[in-house]
CSV table of C-alpha atoms in Angstrom, one decimal:
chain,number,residue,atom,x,y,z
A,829,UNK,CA,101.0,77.6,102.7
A,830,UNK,CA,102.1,77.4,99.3
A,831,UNK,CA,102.3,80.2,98.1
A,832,UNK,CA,102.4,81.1,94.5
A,833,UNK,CA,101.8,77.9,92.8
A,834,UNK,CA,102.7,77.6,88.2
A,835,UNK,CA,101.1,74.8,86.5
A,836,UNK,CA,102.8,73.3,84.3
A,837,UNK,CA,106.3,73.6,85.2
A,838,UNK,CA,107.2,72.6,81.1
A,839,UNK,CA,105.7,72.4,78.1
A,840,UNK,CA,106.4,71.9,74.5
A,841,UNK,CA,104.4,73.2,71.8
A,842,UNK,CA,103.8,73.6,68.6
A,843,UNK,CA,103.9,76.9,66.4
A,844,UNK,CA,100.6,77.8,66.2
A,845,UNK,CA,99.0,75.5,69.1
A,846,UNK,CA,97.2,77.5,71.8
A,847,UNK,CA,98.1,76.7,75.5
A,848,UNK,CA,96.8,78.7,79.0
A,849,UNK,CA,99.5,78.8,82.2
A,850,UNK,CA,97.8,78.5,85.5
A,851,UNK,CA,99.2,80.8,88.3
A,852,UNK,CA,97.6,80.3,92.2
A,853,UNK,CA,98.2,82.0,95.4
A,854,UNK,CA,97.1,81.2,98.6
A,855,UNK,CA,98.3,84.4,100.0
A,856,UNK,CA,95.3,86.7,99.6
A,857,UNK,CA,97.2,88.6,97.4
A,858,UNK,CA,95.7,91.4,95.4
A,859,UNK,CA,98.3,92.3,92.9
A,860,UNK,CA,99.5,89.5,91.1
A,861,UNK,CA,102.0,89.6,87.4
A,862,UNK,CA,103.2,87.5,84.4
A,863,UNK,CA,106.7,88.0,83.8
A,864,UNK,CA,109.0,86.0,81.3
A,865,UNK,CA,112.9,85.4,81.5
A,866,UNK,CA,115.2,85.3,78.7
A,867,UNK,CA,119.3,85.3,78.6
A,868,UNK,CA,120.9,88.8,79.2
A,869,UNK,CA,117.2,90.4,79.8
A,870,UNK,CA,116.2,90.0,83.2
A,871,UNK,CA,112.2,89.8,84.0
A,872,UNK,CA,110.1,91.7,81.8
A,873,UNK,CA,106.4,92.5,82.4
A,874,UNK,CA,103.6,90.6,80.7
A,875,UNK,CA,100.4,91.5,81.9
A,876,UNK,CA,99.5,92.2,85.5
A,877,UNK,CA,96.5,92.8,87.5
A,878,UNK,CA,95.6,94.9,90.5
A,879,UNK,CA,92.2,93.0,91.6
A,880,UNK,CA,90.0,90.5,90.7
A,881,UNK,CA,88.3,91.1,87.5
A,882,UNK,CA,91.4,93.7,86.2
A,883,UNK,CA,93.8,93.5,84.3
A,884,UNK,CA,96.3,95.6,82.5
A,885,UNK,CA,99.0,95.4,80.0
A,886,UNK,CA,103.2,95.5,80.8
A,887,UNK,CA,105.9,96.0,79.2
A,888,UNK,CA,105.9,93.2,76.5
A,889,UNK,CA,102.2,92.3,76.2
A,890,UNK,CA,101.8,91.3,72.6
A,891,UNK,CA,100.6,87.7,72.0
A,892,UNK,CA,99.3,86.7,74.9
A,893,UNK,CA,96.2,87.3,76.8
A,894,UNK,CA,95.2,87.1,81.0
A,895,UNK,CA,92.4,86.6,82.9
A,896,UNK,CA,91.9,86.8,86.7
A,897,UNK,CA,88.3,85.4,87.5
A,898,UNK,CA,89.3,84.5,90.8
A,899,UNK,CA,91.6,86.5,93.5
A,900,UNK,CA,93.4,83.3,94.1
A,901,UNK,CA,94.7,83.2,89.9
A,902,UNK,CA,95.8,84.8,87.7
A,903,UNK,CA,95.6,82.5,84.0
A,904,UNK,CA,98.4,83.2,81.1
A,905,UNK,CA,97.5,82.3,77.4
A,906,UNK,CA,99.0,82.1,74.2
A,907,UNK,CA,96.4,82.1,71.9
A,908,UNK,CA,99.1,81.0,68.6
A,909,UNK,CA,101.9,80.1,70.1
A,910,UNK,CA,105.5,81.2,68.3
A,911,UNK,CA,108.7,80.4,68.9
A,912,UNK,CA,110.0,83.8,70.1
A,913,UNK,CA,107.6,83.3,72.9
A,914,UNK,CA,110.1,79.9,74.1
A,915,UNK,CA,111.0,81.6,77.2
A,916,UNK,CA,110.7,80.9,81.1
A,917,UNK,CA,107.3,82.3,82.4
A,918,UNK,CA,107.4,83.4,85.9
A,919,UNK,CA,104.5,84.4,88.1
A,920,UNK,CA,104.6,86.6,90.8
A,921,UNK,CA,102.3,88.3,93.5
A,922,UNK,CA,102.1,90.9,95.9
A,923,UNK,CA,99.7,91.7,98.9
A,924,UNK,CA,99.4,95.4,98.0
A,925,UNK,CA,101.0,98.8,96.9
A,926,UNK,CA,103.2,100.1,99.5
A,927,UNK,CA,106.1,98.5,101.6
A,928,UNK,CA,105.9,94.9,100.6
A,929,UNK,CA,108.1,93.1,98.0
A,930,UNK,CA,107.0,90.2,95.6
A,931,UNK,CA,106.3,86.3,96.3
A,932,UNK,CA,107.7,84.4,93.1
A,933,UNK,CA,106.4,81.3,91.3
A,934,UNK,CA,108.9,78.5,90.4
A,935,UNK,CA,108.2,79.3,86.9
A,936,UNK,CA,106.8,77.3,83.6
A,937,UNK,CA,109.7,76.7,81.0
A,938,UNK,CA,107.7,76.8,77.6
A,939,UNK,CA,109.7,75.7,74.0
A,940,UNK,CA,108.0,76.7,70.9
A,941,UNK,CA,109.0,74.9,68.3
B,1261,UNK,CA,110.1,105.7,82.9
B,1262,UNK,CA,111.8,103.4,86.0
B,1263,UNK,CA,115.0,101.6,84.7
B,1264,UNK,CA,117.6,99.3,86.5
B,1265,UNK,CA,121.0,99.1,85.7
B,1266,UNK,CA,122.9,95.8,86.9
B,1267,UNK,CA,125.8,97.1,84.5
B,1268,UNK,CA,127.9,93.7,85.4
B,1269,UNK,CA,126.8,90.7,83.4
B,1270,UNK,CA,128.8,88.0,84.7
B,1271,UNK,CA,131.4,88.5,87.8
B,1272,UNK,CA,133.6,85.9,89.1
B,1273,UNK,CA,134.9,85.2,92.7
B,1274,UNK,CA,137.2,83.1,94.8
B,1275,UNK,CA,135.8,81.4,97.8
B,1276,UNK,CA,136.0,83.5,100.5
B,1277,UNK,CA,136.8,87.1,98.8
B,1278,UNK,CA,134.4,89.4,99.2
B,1279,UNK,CA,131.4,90.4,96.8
B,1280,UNK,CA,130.2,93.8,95.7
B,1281,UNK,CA,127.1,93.8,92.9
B,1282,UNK,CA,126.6,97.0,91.6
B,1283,UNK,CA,122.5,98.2,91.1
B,1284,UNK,CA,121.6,101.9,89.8
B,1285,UNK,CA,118.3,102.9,89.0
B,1286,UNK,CA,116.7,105.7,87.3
B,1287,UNK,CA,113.0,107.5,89.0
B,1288,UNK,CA,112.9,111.0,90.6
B,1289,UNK,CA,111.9,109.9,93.9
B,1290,UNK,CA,113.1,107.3,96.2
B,1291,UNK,CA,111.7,103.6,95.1
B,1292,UNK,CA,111.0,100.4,97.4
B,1293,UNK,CA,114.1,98.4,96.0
B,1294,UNK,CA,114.8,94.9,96.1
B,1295,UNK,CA,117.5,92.5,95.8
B,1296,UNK,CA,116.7,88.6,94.7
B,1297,UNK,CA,118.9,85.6,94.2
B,1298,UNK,CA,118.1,83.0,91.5
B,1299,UNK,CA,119.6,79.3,91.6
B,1300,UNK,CA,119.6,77.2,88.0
B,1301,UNK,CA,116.1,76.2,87.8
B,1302,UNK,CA,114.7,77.6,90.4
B,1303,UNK,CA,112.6,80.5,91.0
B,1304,UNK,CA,113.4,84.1,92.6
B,1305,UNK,CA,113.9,84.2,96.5
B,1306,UNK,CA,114.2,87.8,98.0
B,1307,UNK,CA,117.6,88.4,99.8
B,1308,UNK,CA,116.8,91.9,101.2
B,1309,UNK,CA,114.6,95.0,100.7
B,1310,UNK,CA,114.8,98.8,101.7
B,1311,UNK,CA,111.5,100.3,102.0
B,1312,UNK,CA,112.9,103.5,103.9
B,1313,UNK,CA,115.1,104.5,107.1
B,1314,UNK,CA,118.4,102.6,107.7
B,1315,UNK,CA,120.4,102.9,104.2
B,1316,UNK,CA,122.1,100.0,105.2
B,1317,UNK,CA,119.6,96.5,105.1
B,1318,UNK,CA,120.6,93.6,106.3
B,1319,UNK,CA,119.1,90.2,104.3
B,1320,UNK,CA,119.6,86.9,104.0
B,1321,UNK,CA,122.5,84.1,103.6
B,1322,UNK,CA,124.9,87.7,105.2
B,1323,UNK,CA,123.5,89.6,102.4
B,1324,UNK,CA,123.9,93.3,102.6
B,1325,UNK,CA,122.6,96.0,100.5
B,1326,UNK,CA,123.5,99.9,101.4
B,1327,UNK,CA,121.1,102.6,99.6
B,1328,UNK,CA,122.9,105.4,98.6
B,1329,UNK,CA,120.5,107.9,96.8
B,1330,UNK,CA,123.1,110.7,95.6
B,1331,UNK,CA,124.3,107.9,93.7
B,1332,UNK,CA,120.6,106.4,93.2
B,1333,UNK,CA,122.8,103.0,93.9
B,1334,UNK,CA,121.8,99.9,95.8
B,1335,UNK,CA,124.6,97.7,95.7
B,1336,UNK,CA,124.8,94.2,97.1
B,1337,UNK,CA,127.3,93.1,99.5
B,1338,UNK,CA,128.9,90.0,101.2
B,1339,UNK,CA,131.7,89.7,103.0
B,1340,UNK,CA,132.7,86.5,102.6
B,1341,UNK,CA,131.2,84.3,99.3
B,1342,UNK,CA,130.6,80.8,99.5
B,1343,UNK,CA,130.6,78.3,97.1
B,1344,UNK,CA,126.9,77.7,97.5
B,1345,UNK,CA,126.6,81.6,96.6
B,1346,UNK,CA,126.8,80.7,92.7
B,1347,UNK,CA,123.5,81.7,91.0
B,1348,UNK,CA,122.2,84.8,89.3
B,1349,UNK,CA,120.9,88.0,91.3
B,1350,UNK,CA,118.6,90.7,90.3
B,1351,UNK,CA,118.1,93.6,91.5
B,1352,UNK,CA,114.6,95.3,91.4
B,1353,UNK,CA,112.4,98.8,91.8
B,1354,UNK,CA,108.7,99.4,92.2
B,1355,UNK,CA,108.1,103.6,93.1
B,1356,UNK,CA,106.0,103.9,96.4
B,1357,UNK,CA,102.6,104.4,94.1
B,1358,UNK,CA,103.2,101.8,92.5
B,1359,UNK,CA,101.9,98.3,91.0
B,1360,UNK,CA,105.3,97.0,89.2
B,1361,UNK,CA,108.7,96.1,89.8
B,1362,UNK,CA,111.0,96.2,87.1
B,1363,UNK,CA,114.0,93.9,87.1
B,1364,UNK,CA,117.2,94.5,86.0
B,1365,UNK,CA,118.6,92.0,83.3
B,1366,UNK,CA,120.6,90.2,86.4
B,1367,UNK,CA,124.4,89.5,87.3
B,1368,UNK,CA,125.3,85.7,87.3
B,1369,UNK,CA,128.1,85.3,89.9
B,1370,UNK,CA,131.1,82.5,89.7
B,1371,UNK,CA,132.5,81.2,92.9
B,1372,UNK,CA,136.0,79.6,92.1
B,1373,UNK,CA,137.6,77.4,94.7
């Protein structure tokens, strides 16, 4: 297995350019989340889904946009990419509520400049 | 709203001495919480979880975590650190209804030799 698969693992773009960030999970997961990482601030909540076809916003949703066509992934975009969106994009899912903990990606490092 | 507190930001340790991470949260009831370990450049491995029972979970690399819920504490433990232990640890909540974990903003431990 491979779990929870990010695609690309960096990228550089340009204010204003538009990119999407591919997450995958062969884990038959149903929940699955966008998180970014910055210094001093932990993980914080993008956008997250609880099915295919759903989605829903976290805690710092503005700018970017997901879709989850497919069980399997869960796409990231920036529509106008800025530079206070340079951050390190994790991915993450889960296999449902209850007792069960998250499986991580190994994360997309995006510069914006 | 859930919070996590990791309320050290950077600790530093000789090789060998013991290790004590300190993790409080803030929700009315009892959460699923969760401690994981992140290495530069890498993404997030779980150490340990406590879903319920036993306050006292065992993880990981001799990880231990005790829940102590007067204290709505879930501090990380390790007898003995190895060098190999340097990298940044987060510890998370996600209440039993559930469909996100929030992160603290993470303690990056030092091991001097």
């Amino acid at each position: 297995n491979a779990g929870v698969t990010q695609t690309p693992k960096f990228r550089v773009l340009k204010t204003g350019q538009s990119m999407t960030l591919l997450c995958a999970q062969d884990m038959n997961h149903e929940y699955m989340y966008w998180y970014r990482q910055d210094p001093g601030m932990g993980l914080r909540l993008i956008h997250y889904s609880v099915g295919e076809g759903t989605t829903a916003k976290g805690e710092v949703p503005d700018g970017y946009n997901v879709s989850r066509l497919k069980k399997q992934n869960f796409l990231l975009g920036l529509e106008s990419a800025a530079p206070s969106q340079t951050s390190v994009y994790f991915c993450a899912s889960i296999l449902k509520g209850g007792p069960t903990e998250a499986f991580f990606g190994q994360g997309t490092r995006l510069t914006v400049v | 709203a859930q919070s996590v507190t990791q309320p050290d930001i950077h600790i530093t340790v000789s090789e060998g001495a013991s290790l004590e991470l300190r993790c409080n949260y803030s929700y009315g009831a009892t959460p699923y919480l969760f401690w994981y370990v992140q290495s530069p450049g890498q993404g997030l491995q779980l150490l340990l979880k406590y879903f319920s029972g036993d306050t006292l979970v065992q993880g990981i690399k001799g990880f231990e975590a005790e829940f102590k819920r007067s204290q709505s504490s879930f501090n990380l433990r390790k007898p003995s650190v190895h060098w190999s232990d340097a990298a940044e640890y987060f510890c998370a909540v996600r209440h039993t209804g559930g469909f996100k974990t929030i992160f603290g903003a993470g303690t990056r431990l030092f091991v001097k030799a």
